[in-house]
Amino acid sequence: MTEHADAGARDQSQLTQKRMLAEHFDALAHAKERGRKIVYTFVPGNVTELLGALDLLPVLPEINALQSGMRGRSVGYIAEAEKAGHSKDVCTYVKCDVGMLRSGNIGPTGQRLPEPDLLLLSYTGCFTFMKWFEILKQEYDCPVVMLHVPYQTEGTITPEMRAYVVSQLERNVIPALEKVAGRKLDMDELARRLDLSARAEEDLVRVWESARHRPSPIDGYFGGVYYVGPIFSSFRGTEEAVRYYRELRAEVDERVRQKKGPMTPDGEVPEEKYRLVVEGPPNWTSFHDFWRMFSKEGATVVSSTYTRVGGLYDTGFRHDARRPLESLADYCLGCYTNLGLPARLDLLERYVKTYEADGFLVNSVKSCNSFSVGQLLMLRKLEERTGVPGGFIESDLVDPRYFGKANIENRVQSFLQMLETRRRLGPGAPLPERKEARRSLPVLDERGLP
Amino acid sequence: MNDPAAAVLERARALVEDRKLSTVTRWKESHPGALAIGHMPVYVPRPLLEAIGCMPVALFGGGDAIDIIRGDSYFQSYICHIPRSTVELALLGDLSPIDGVLFPSICDVIRNLGGMWRMLFPEKYATYVDLPQSFEPDIGGAFYVLEMRRIARELAERGARPLDPARLGEAILRENERRAAIAELDALRREASWRCRASEAYLLVRAGGVLETREHTALIHEFLACARRRSGRPVDNVRVVLVGSFCEQPPLELVRALEKSGCEIIDDDFQLGMRMIDGPIEIAEGEDPLVALSRAYLEKGRDTASRYIGDLVKGAGLVRRVRESQADGVLFAAASFCDPALLDQPMLEAALTKAGVPHTSFKFSENMGQFSVIREQAGAFSDAVKLWGAEGAAP
């Protein structure tokens, strides 16, 4: 997903990904002079195959924001947006993006990002997306097209939901994209790309499922965000993505054969002590510090929900060239944050059991109500259902003021110690008592101080 | 001199403060087997519920009336207050007359609260109402019709009457009468605010959340008749439009504090759901009333943060309201951590600044008890507008 800032040894797939991303950002930087058209859209519910079939280049503002967080730029960008009147209470991805825009719109490779020719509002699983593009609409003189994706309250896709999304694709989205592209959509080209997507998805799922092995050859959260990079962003439906995931799968298969643990910023994990499932996005501003809190203790994340926000492939979904628009609709509808809380809980339970986790951890981020609201209840319910203990930490996506390193590290260590104690006590050890009253993230004052 | 409207206002206040929903309990006793269906802000199609024999009950959280003890344990500190107090009320048993709750699409907090409800109270009905963000009749409109049919069908499985077009048509007519009464109330506020203060309109409209439509309309008419007998004279306050309070409601005392500060709130978005449709819901000759209800939302739904702006110009609706009501300025009053209101605010502020409309902003929480800082801020705003007009009150 981004450059592996302080990694030591690198797998070939990481180098491949780095090259792919560099080429993409280079294409963006030179898009206008080469006559390429630009569409800004969001990761969940993105219809990259449609864009690719019309030779349109996507820009994903969440990816820009998280990249800014990893490069230490987000704090300044957020301050810029707050100075312009954006509230301290709202999503820091939005503020980071607005601040970046006002600071010259320089992307992660140091090149300027092009302005959009169209804002494709894939309104999937996150209310803030709608406001975000309303804000960008004021900044850019370009049209917006809405793709309203209904919410899966029951965790199932009904024919009515699918028909609604398909209608919008046919009547609104495709015509808007065709207008920008200056040509008609070639359905054969779309089908070809959907077929490529399915092939990459198949290999990605095999990578995820490799975590059933002991030791797990992958970290499905910290490492996982790299694995989903190409498929979340601009490469779904391309030959490059197919090659990348084939290469990644081969590497992971080899690690399984050699009984190796995952690669981390400090090299390979020598011993897998704890297997965890994580719910919620990571913090990006201290991403590697955060990762080390786990890796140095021998804790491997065997599965995570954040890596499913850009598509839920391990429940069987694949893009399907035989039913192109319906399958794009099902993809959009199936993104993780578009699922009702009971369905999210079912999925977490499945991950805890399938991957034989010793514990699960919620990283609750201030910026993302779509993820965060309900997590405290999910924690209790998941403990009840699985008998596996949960932990709870709080941070933010890209606002470093909400990443209390010492506090988070203490909580992670306490949680892992508790897992160790339970292991010594043996099966049936009691779960931790949950106190109802709790203290969580500090509320910042007007000066931005806790 | 006695206030001719005192008694009706007292009745409205009692209804608003009746957190144990005794009115709903009495209604259920007189309608054996019928369902009371709660709904969160902002908007749900209340006529649909009435048409299938349900009593729609607006839920606005616990306000400043309860201490939040258990509700806090379900939410992080950076979540707004209304879900905490709503869960607290439910865990206290105060919502026991309610057989189910609708969670309309306003934001991720209310959406996820619906999911929590299903886990916390599995014996009760809970569903999400996915209001369309596509405003084309045969796309978004058709989807919304199906969404309403789904809700009607699911409630019928739990004891509600099957959906009948004739009954829905009657419910829509009753809703139109209520809407006309509220419009009359709003007009009185704009034209003779000393006869109807914002704090009074707040009580009168909110009281309708626990009343059948016809009863609510009668309550407003009764007030209007009394208010017109009130003596009094215009006060030298600045006329303001208040925006941002469409979901979590400010404490009534905060509204009164604003009035005392010199701000006459002549338009607002408190309990916006009751005013969401701008004008009557018109049923065309031979039209399915469900389609008419859907069409009204698409074509006449009021601009608010939870509704996609589409091709319209952001803030244009607010500027128009300011002009039409001859307001002097705008107060932004958002609940703390309210994503829709706070994400909208910079865009609306920009539109107002461009139009030369003075504005100021503050945040509140439904359970706040100290208003002096906000009162001083509003007072300073009022003075600045009075003394120097738009230029002097520029933020």
Coordinates of N, CA and C in Angstrom, one line a residue, chain A residues 84-91 94 121 123 125-128 130-131 134-135 137-138 144-146 148-151 153-154 160-161 164 167-168 171-172 337-342 344-345 364-367 369-378 380-381 385 392 394-395 435-443 446, chain B residues 69-70 72-79 83 91 105-113 115-120 126-128 130-134 136 138-141 143 146 150 153-154 304-315 335-351 363:
Chain A
A84 N -8.9 26.4 8.6 CA -9.9 26.8 7.6 C -11.4 26.6 8.1
G85 N -11.5 26.1 9.3 CA -12.9 26.0 9.9 C -13.4 24.6 10.1
H86 N -12.6 23.6 9.7 CA -13.1 22.3 9.9 C -13.0 21.8 11.4
S87 N -14.0 21.2 11.9 CA -14.1 20.9 13.3 C -13.1 19.9 13.8
K88 N -12.6 20.0 15.0 CA -11.8 19.0 15.7 C -12.5 17.7 15.8
D89 N -13.8 17.7 15.8 CA -14.5 16.5 16.1 C -14.6 15.5 14.9
V90 N -14.3 16.0 13.7 CA -14.7 15.1 12.6 C -13.5 14.4 12.0
C91 N -13.8 13.5 11.0 CA -12.8 12.6 10.4 C -11.5 13.3 10.0
V94 N -10.6 13.3 6.1 CA -11.1 14.4 5.4 C -10.2 15.7 5.6
L121 N -18.7 9.4 -6.4 CA -19.0 9.2 -4.9 C -19.6 7.8 -4.7
Y123 N -20.8 5.8 -2.4 CA -21.3 6.0 -1.1 C -21.6 4.6 -0.4
G125 N -20.9 2.4 3.0 CA -20.5 2.0 4.3 C -20.0 3.2 5.2
C126 N -20.0 4.4 4.6 CA -19.4 5.5 5.4 C -20.1 6.8 5.0
F127 N -20.8 7.3 6.1 CA -21.5 8.6 5.8 C -20.6 9.7 5.4
T128 N -19.4 9.7 6.0 CA -18.5 10.9 5.8 C -18.1 11.0 4.3
M130 N -19.9 11.1 1.8 CA -20.8 12.0 1.1 C -20.4 13.4 1.4
K131 N -20.1 13.7 2.6 CA -19.7 15.1 3.0 C -18.3 15.4 2.4
E134 N -18.8 16.4 -1.1 CA -19.4 17.7 -1.2 C -18.4 18.8 -0.9
I135 N -17.5 18.5 0.0 CA -16.4 19.5 0.3 C -15.5 19.7 -0.9
K137 N -16.2 19.1 -4.0 CA -17.0 19.7 -5.1 C -16.8 21.2 -5.0
Q138 N -16.7 21.7 -3.8 CA -16.5 23.2 -3.7 C -15.1 23.6 -4.0
V144 N -19.9 15.7 -10.1 CA -19.9 14.6 -9.1 C -21.0 13.6 -9.6
V145 N -20.7 12.3 -9.5 CA -21.8 11.4 -9.7 C -21.9 10.5 -8.5
M146 N -23.1 10.3 -8.0 CA -23.4 9.5 -6.8 C -23.7 8.1 -7.1
H148 N -25.2 5.4 -4.7 CA -25.7 5.1 -3.4 C -25.8 3.6 -3.2
V149 N -25.0 3.1 -2.3 CA -25.0 1.6 -2.1 C -25.8 1.3 -0.8
P150 N -26.9 0.6 -0.9 CA -27.7 0.4 0.3 C -26.9 -0.4 1.4
Y151 N -27.3 -0.2 2.6 CA -26.6 -0.8 3.7 C -27.2 -2.2 3.9
T153 N -28.2 -4.3 6.3 CA -28.7 -4.4 7.7 C -28.7 -5.8 8.2
E154 N -29.2 -6.7 7.3 CA -29.3 -8.1 7.7 C -28.1 -9.0 7.3
E160 N -33.6 -6.3 -4.4 CA -33.9 -4.8 -4.5 C -32.7 -4.0 -4.4
M161 N -31.8 -4.4 -3.5 CA -30.6 -3.6 -3.3 C -29.7 -3.7 -4.6
Y164 N -31.1 -1.6 -7.4 CA -30.9 -0.2 -7.2 C -29.5 0.2 -7.6
S167 N -29.1 -0.1 -11.4 CA -29.8 1.0 -12.1 C -28.9 2.3 -12.1
Q168 N -28.3 2.5 -11.0 CA -27.5 3.7 -10.9 C -26.2 3.6 -11.8
R171 N -27.6 4.0 -15.4 CA -28.3 5.3 -15.8 C -27.4 6.5 -15.4
N172 N -26.6 6.4 -14.4 CA -25.9 7.6 -13.9 C -24.4 7.4 -14.0
T337 N -17.5 -2.5 6.0 CA -18.2 -1.5 6.8 C -19.7 -1.3 6.2
N338 N -20.0 -2.0 5.2 CA -21.4 -1.9 4.7 C -22.3 -3.0 5.3
L339 N -21.7 -3.8 6.2 CA -22.4 -4.8 6.8 C -23.0 -4.4 8.2
G340 N -24.2 -4.8 8.5 CA -24.8 -4.6 9.8 C -23.9 -5.2 10.9
L341 N -24.0 -4.6 12.1 CA -23.1 -5.1 13.2 C -23.3 -6.5 13.5
P342 N -24.5 -7.1 13.5 CA -24.5 -8.6 13.7 C -23.8 -9.4 12.7
R344 N -21.1 -8.3 11.1 CA -19.7 -8.0 11.4 C -19.3 -9.0 12.5
L345 N -20.1 -9.1 13.5 CA -19.8 -10.0 14.7 C -19.7 -11.4 14.2
S364 N -9.9 1.0 18.2 CA -11.0 1.8 17.9 C -10.4 3.2 17.5
V365 N -10.7 3.7 16.3 CA -10.2 4.9 15.9 C -11.2 6.0 15.9
K366 N -10.7 7.1 16.4 CA -11.6 8.3 16.7 C -12.3 8.8 15.4
S367 N -11.6 8.7 14.3 CA -12.1 9.3 13.1 C -13.2 8.5 12.4
N369 N -16.5 6.6 12.7 CA -17.6 6.1 13.4 C -18.2 4.9 12.8
S370 N -18.0 4.8 11.5 CA -18.5 3.6 10.7 C -18.0 2.3 11.4
F371 N -16.7 2.3 11.7 CA -16.1 1.2 12.3 C -16.4 1.2 13.8
S372 N -16.3 2.4 14.5 CA -16.1 2.4 15.9 C -17.4 2.2 16.7
V373 N -18.5 2.8 16.2 CA -19.7 2.7 17.0 C -20.2 1.3 17.1
G374 N -20.3 0.8 18.3 CA -20.7 -0.6 18.5 C -19.6 -1.5 18.9
Q375 N -18.4 -1.1 18.7 CA -17.2 -2.0 19.0 C -17.2 -2.5 20.4
L376 N -17.6 -1.6 21.4 CA -17.5 -2.1 22.8 C -18.5 -3.2 23.0
L377 N -19.6 -3.1 22.4 CA -20.6 -4.2 22.5 C -20.2 -5.4 21.8
M378 N -19.6 -5.2 20.6 CA -19.1 -6.4 19.8 C -18.0 -7.1 20.6
R380 N -17.8 -7.5 23.9 CA -18.4 -8.3 24.9 C -19.1 -9.5 24.3
K381 N -19.8 -9.3 23.2 CA -20.5 -10.4 22.5 C -19.6 -11.4 22.0
R385 N -19.4 -15.4 22.8 CA -19.6 -16.4 21.8 C -18.4 -17.4 21.6
F392 N -9.0 -3.9 24.1 CA -9.5 -2.6 23.5 C -8.5 -1.5 23.6
E394 N -7.3 2.5 21.8 CA -7.9 3.6 21.0 C -6.8 4.4 20.4
S395 N -7.0 4.9 19.2 CA -6.1 5.7 18.5 C -6.8 6.5 17.4
K435 N -15.8 -3.9 33.1 CA -16.5 -2.8 33.9 C -17.3 -2.0 32.9
E436 N -18.4 -1.5 33.4 CA -19.3 -0.8 32.5 C -18.7 0.6 32.2
A437 N -18.3 1.3 33.3 CA -17.8 2.6 33.1 C -16.4 2.6 32.6
R438 N -16.0 3.4 31.6 CA -14.7 3.4 31.1 C -14.3 4.7 30.7
R439 N -13.0 4.9 30.6 CA -12.4 6.1 30.2 C -11.7 5.9 28.9
S440 N -12.0 6.7 27.9 CA -11.3 6.5 26.6 C -10.6 7.7 26.2
L441 N -10.5 7.9 24.9 CA -9.7 9.0 24.3 C -9.9 10.3 24.9
P442 N -8.8 11.1 25.1 CA -9.0 12.5 25.6 C -9.8 13.3 24.6
V443 N -10.6 14.2 25.1 CA -11.2 15.2 24.2 C -10.3 16.4 24.1
E446 N -9.7 23.6 22.7 CA -9.7 24.5 21.5 C -8.3 24.6 21.0
Chain B
I69 N -25.3 6.3 32.9 CA -24.4 5.4 33.7 C -24.0 4.2 32.8
R70 N -25.0 3.5 32.5 CA -24.7 2.3 31.7 C -24.5 2.6 30.2
D72 N -23.0 5.0 28.8 CA -21.6 5.4 28.5 C -20.7 4.2 28.2
S73 N -21.0 3.1 28.8 CA -20.1 2.0 28.7 C -20.2 1.3 27.3
Y74 N -21.1 1.8 26.5 CA -21.2 1.2 25.1 C -20.6 2.1 24.1
F75 N -20.1 3.3 24.5 CA -19.7 4.3 23.5 C -18.4 4.9 23.9
Q76 N -17.5 5.1 23.0 CA -16.3 5.8 23.2 C -16.6 7.3 23.5
S77 N -15.6 8.0 24.1 CA -15.8 9.4 24.5 C -16.0 10.3 23.3
Y78 N -15.6 9.9 22.1 CA -15.7 10.8 20.9 C -17.0 10.6 20.1
I79 N -18.0 9.9 20.7 CA -19.3 9.7 20.1 C -20.3 10.7 20.7
P83 N -26.9 8.6 21.3 CA -27.0 7.2 21.4 C -26.8 6.7 22.8
L91 N -32.2 0.6 28.6 CA -31.8 -0.3 29.7 C -32.5 0.0 31.0
S105 N -31.3 6.7 7.9 CA -30.0 6.9 7.4 C -29.6 8.4 7.6
I106 N -29.1 8.7 8.7 CA -28.6 10.1 9.0 C -27.1 10.1 9.1
C107 N -26.5 9.1 9.8 CA -25.1 9.1 10.0 C -24.7 7.7 10.4
D108 N -23.4 7.5 10.5 CA -22.9 6.1 10.9 C -23.3 5.8 12.4
V109 N -23.4 6.8 13.2 CA -23.7 6.5 14.6 C -25.1 6.0 14.8
I110 N -26.0 6.6 14.2 CA -27.4 6.2 14.3 C -27.6 4.8 13.5
R111 N -26.9 4.7 12.4 CA -26.9 3.4 11.6 C -26.4 2.3 12.5
N112 N -25.2 2.5 13.1 CA -24.7 1.4 13.9 C -25.5 1.2 15.2
L113 N -26.1 2.2 15.7 CA -26.9 2.1 16.9 C -28.0 1.1 16.6
G115 N -27.8 -1.5 14.7 CA -27.2 -2.9 14.8 C -27.0 -3.2 16.3
M116 N -26.6 -2.3 17.1 CA -26.5 -2.5 18.5 C -27.8 -2.9 19.1
W117 N -28.8 -2.2 18.7 CA -30.2 -2.5 19.2 C -30.6 -3.9 19.0
R118 N -30.2 -4.4 17.8 CA -30.6 -5.8 17.5 C -29.9 -6.8 18.4
M119 N -28.7 -6.4 18.8 CA -27.9 -7.3 19.6 C -28.4 -7.2 21.1
L120 N -28.7 -5.9 21.5 CA -29.1 -5.7 22.9 C -30.5 -6.1 23.2
A126 N -36.1 -4.0 15.0 CA -35.2 -2.9 14.8 C -34.8 -3.0 13.3
T127 N -34.9 -1.9 12.6 CA -34.4 -1.9 11.2 C -33.9 -0.5 10.8
Y128 N -33.1 -0.6 9.8 CA -32.5 0.6 9.2 C -33.4 1.1 8.1
D130 N -33.2 3.0 4.8 CA -32.2 3.5 3.9 C -32.9 4.5 3.0
L131 N -32.9 5.7 3.4 CA -33.5 6.8 2.5 C -32.6 7.0 1.3
P132 N -33.3 7.2 0.2 CA -32.5 7.2 -1.1 C -31.6 8.5 -1.2
Q133 N -30.5 8.3 -1.8 CA -29.6 9.4 -2.1 C -29.6 9.7 -3.6
S134 N -30.3 8.8 -4.4 CA -30.6 9.1 -5.8 C -32.0 9.7 -5.8
E136 N -33.8 10.4 -8.6 CA -34.6 10.1 -9.8 C -35.8 9.2 -9.4
D138 N -37.6 6.9 -10.8 CA -37.6 5.5 -11.2 C -36.3 4.8 -10.7
I139 N -35.4 5.5 -10.0 CA -34.2 4.8 -9.4 C -34.3 4.9 -7.9
G140 N -34.0 6.1 -7.4 CA -34.1 6.3 -5.9 C -35.5 6.2 -5.4
G141 N -36.5 6.7 -6.2 CA -37.9 6.7 -5.8 C -38.4 5.3 -5.7
F143 N -36.6 2.6 -5.4 CA -36.0 1.9 -4.2 C -36.7 2.2 -2.9
L146 N -39.9 0.4 -2.4 CA -39.6 -1.0 -2.0 C -39.2 -1.0 -0.5
R150 N -41.1 -3.0 2.4 CA -40.4 -4.0 3.3 C -40.7 -3.8 4.7
R153 N -44.2 -4.7 5.5 CA -44.4 -6.2 5.5 C -43.8 -6.8 6.8
E154 N -42.7 -6.3 7.2 CA -42.0 -6.8 8.4 C -42.8 -6.5 9.6
T304 N -30.7 19.2 4.2 CA -30.1 18.9 5.5 C -28.9 18.1 5.3
A305 N -28.1 18.0 6.3 CA -26.8 17.4 6.1 C -26.8 16.0 5.8
S306 N -27.9 15.3 6.1 CA -27.9 13.8 5.8 C -28.5 13.5 4.4
R307 N -28.8 14.6 3.7 CA -29.3 14.4 2.4 C -28.3 14.9 1.4
Y308 N -28.0 14.1 0.4 CA -27.0 14.4 -0.6 C -27.4 15.7 -1.4
I309 N -26.5 16.5 -1.6 CA -26.8 17.8 -2.3 C -27.1 17.7 -3.8
G310 N -26.5 16.6 -4.4 CA -26.8 16.5 -5.8 C -26.2 17.6 -6.6
D311 N -26.9 18.1 -7.6 CA -26.4 19.2 -8.4 C -26.7 20.6 -7.9
L312 N -27.3 20.6 -6.7 CA -27.6 21.9 -6.1 C -26.4 22.6 -5.6
V313 N -26.5 23.8 -5.3 CA -25.3 24.6 -4.7 C -25.4 24.5 -3.2
K314 N -24.3 24.0 -2.6 CA -24.3 23.9 -1.1 C -24.6 25.2 -0.5
G315 N -25.5 25.3 0.4 CA -25.7 26.5 1.2 C -26.8 27.4 0.6
A335 N -24.5 19.5 17.7 CA -24.1 18.7 18.9 C -22.7 18.4 18.7
S336 N -22.0 18.3 19.9 CA -20.6 17.9 19.8 C -20.5 16.5 19.2
F337 N -19.5 16.3 18.3 CA -19.2 15.1 17.6 C -20.3 14.7 16.6
C338 N -21.1 15.7 16.2 CA -22.1 15.4 15.2 C -21.5 15.5 13.8
D339 N -21.2 14.4 13.2 CA -20.5 14.4 11.9 C -21.3 15.1 10.9
P340 N -22.6 14.8 10.7 CA -23.3 15.5 9.6 C -23.3 17.0 9.7
A341 N -23.6 17.5 10.9 CA -23.7 19.0 11.1 C -22.3 19.6 11.0
L342 N -21.3 19.0 11.6 CA -20.0 19.6 11.7 C -19.2 19.5 10.3
L343 N -19.5 18.5 9.6 CA -18.9 18.4 8.3 C -19.5 19.4 7.3
D344 N -20.8 19.6 7.5 CA -21.6 20.5 6.7 C -21.2 22.0 6.9
Q345 N -20.9 22.2 8.2 CA -20.8 23.6 8.6 C -19.8 24.5 7.8
P346 N -18.6 24.1 7.6 CA -17.7 25.0 6.8 C -18.3 25.4 5.4
M347 N -19.0 24.4 4.8 CA -19.5 24.7 3.5 C -20.7 25.7 3.6
L348 N -21.5 25.6 4.6 CA -22.6 26.5 4.8 C -22.1 27.9 5.2
E349 N -21.1 27.9 6.1 CA -20.5 29.2 6.5 C -19.9 29.9 5.3
A350 N -19.3 29.2 4.4 CA -18.7 29.8 3.2 C -19.8 30.4 2.4
A351 N -20.9 29.7 2.2 CA -22.1 30.2 1.4 C -22.6 31.5 2.1
K363 N -21.1 24.7 19.9 CA -21.5 23.3 20.0 C -22.2 23.1 21.4

